[in-house]
Amino acid sequence: MSTVTVHAHEVDKHGHGHDEHHHHDTFITKYVFSQDHKMIAKQFLITGIIMAVIAMLLSVLFRIQLAYPEKSFPLLETLLGRFAPEGKISPDFYLSLVTIHGTIMVFFVLTAGLSGTFSNLLIPLQVGARDMASPFLNMLSYWFFFLACVIMLSSFFVQKGPASGGWTIYPPLSALPKAMPGSGEGMTLWLISMVLFVASSLMGGINYVSTVLNMRTKGMDLWKMPLTIWAFFLTAVLGVLSFPVLVAGVVLLIFDRSFGTSFYLSDIVIAGKVMPYEGGSPILFQHLFWFLGHPEVYIVIMPAFGISSEIISTNSRKPIFGYHAMVYSLIGIAVLSFIVWGHHMFVTGMNPFLGGVFMITTLIIAVPSAVKTFNYLATLWRGNLRFTPGMLFAIGLVSFFISGGLTGIFLGNAALDINLHDTYFVVAHFHLVMGSAAIFGMLAGVYHWFPKMFGRLMDERLGYLHFWLTFAGAYLVFFPMHFMGLDGVPRRYYAFTEFESMKQWLSVNTFITWAAIMSAVAQLLFLFNFFYSIFFGKKTTQNPWQSNTLEWTTPVEHLHGNWPGEIPTVYRWPYDYSKPGAEEDFIPQTVPFSQTMSSNLPHDFEDNEAGLEAYDKWQKENKAIEAN
């Protein structure tokens, strides 16, 4: 009842008077400090794309170092100055490149690019709300994120360079400002940036949860929500519960760095001098970091799952297979993600019994993940497939999740992980199952909802070329790394030429580097297609993909409030595709069952006795007519 009341008020507030309000918007209030969730989604997306390009360039730089460790490139000295003396990247700066690349991709691209963009865009549109529960908090969420990005990038311009120590910033490198150049001001800026990022994520997450729970339109119960909304909702819950733990860990780290405490430090010697730290443990930081870090993996991949579910069903022209099983698997993943963090720490001397518990929960989480994979394949099976660029990227996600997920079973086993830990096997697993899969989910969402965001279509031919080059490039980069890891090649090393046993992998590193450069060049196709299509792409129709969800009932021209009049009422679930007896192969959620009697089924009227009676009456009348 409360939901209906809220929306009645919202209609009066935004439905008629909103055009007048809209015309009073200035450039600043409309495009910069906007409180419209659709504009904020675009801000998150474009900022995320810029950060992704920067992270990709950083990866190309350190890949060049790995491929040609002995060569000098004068251009590098021109570009990087003191960080590349005589045209060779310095070992300290190499570790900084690895650190900032990982940080940007995990937090600023995959987390904010997926949740920030698509939760903002789709939650109000797909649940039937005028805007987020708190538009002002939503605006603050973006600007905290933007400020975090600026501070993270500004660390490249401090004297000793950006943070070093890997994206996990383990002590003592992160806790001792004098440990190495990247432990100084750059690390301080990293910590400040991450606190701002977490504040942004919490503001967004609270907003997303509140909107889904309180602002659904009439008829939109939980079992009529698209899987995208389920994924975004559970992702927001994960973020709200786990991100504060990272802040706690960071605050203790700042205390160790600046106030002489010893939460993470003990028995430290620097340049022959014994430091006055005792009683701390770096393992404590690992517990705090990975308590966030493993839910973070699912904070990244779950929105991509939701996006792919919607796109695969729409372009297979079939109902999603096992809707309830998909929802329960998302819930299962969300719950289990909080009790598997210890599998990152099998080599820390953990009690074998405790390691066994984490191993079992890690292997159990493969079950709901496999449910989702099989359901995707069952949805695709014998579907009337339409291979749009968005569909190809969604199928690419399934491919990466299967191939990367299989190696997760290796790493989840404590006995195997002790041998494979900190090798290139971990790099390959992580980049396939989370990096590549989530990026493909994000790109699928961009291609699919670009018409909703910008009112135009992206070029399909460029989209196909972008997909195949990126898909091939990702496998060429990360598949060979499995074999390097099995041979014991460690990650994050500056050069392998010092080790006789690892010199044989130099040619593979060269191959991987050129594959990475090819993949990076392929992204220029996407960048051109994206920004060109915003201004000059073919104009879209209201529902270009013939989809069932509510966002395609809004006008092509954006207005703050989404629907010009009353918000539509929802009558059915979002996956009525190719229903036997229906006139068309899709039935939008807003079409009442009374208008589709020929395609109705008895289970469509669960908890709707009046509807079931009308259906039974129609069937009897229809049979009587056929008999005569």
Short mmCIF file of N, CA and C in Angstrom, two decimals, residues 597 602 605 608-621:
data_model
loop_
_atom_site.label_atom_id
_atom_site.label_comp_id
_atom_site.label_asym_id
_atom_site.label_seq_id
_atom_site.Cartn_x
_atom_site.Cartn_y
_atom_site.Cartn_z
N MET A 597 -5.36 -13.59 -23.72
CA MET A 597 -6.00 -14.82 -23.29
C MET A 597 -5.49 -16.04 -24.06
N PRO A 602 -2.17 -21.43 -16.83
CA PRO A 602 -2.72 -21.39 -15.46
C PRO A 602 -1.75 -20.79 -14.43
N PHE A 605 -1.52 -17.06 -13.19
CA PHE A 605 -2.49 -16.44 -12.28
C PHE A 605 -2.27 -16.85 -10.83
N ASN A 608 -3.82 -14.80 -7.95
CA ASN A 608 -4.76 -13.92 -8.64
C ASN A 608 -6.01 -14.74 -8.99
N GLU A 609 -6.87 -14.92 -7.98
CA GLU A 609 -8.05 -15.79 -8.16
C GLU A 609 -9.01 -15.22 -9.19
N ALA A 610 -9.17 -13.88 -9.18
CA ALA A 610 -10.10 -13.27 -10.15
C ALA A 610 -9.61 -13.50 -11.57
N GLY A 611 -8.31 -13.36 -11.77
CA GLY A 611 -7.74 -13.58 -13.09
C GLY A 611 -7.89 -15.02 -13.54
N LEU A 612 -7.70 -15.96 -12.60
CA LEU A 612 -7.84 -17.38 -12.93
C LEU A 612 -9.28 -17.72 -13.28
N GLU A 613 -10.23 -17.12 -12.57
CA GLU A 613 -11.64 -17.34 -12.90
C GLU A 613 -11.97 -16.82 -14.29
N ALA A 614 -11.45 -15.63 -14.62
CA ALA A 614 -11.69 -15.05 -15.95
C ALA A 614 -11.06 -15.93 -17.03
N TYR A 615 -9.89 -16.49 -16.74
CA TYR A 615 -9.20 -17.36 -17.71
C TYR A 615 -10.00 -18.65 -17.92
N ASP A 616 -10.47 -19.25 -16.81
CA ASP A 616 -11.27 -20.48 -16.94
C ASP A 616 -12.55 -20.22 -17.73
N LYS A 617 -13.19 -19.08 -17.47
CA LYS A 617 -14.42 -18.72 -18.19
C LYS A 617 -14.13 -18.56 -19.67
N TRP A 618 -13.00 -17.90 -19.99
CA TRP A 618 -12.63 -17.69 -21.40
C TRP A 618 -12.39 -19.02 -22.09
N GLN A 619 -11.71 -19.93 -21.39
CA GLN A 619 -11.41 -21.24 -21.98
C GLN A 619 -12.70 -22.00 -22.28
N LYS A 620 -13.67 -21.96 -21.33
CA LYS A 620 -14.94 -22.67 -21.54
C LYS A 620 -15.68 -22.08 -22.73
N GLU A 621 -15.71 -20.75 -22.80
CA GLU A 621 -16.39 -20.09 -23.92
C GLU A 621 -15.72 -20.45 -25.23
#
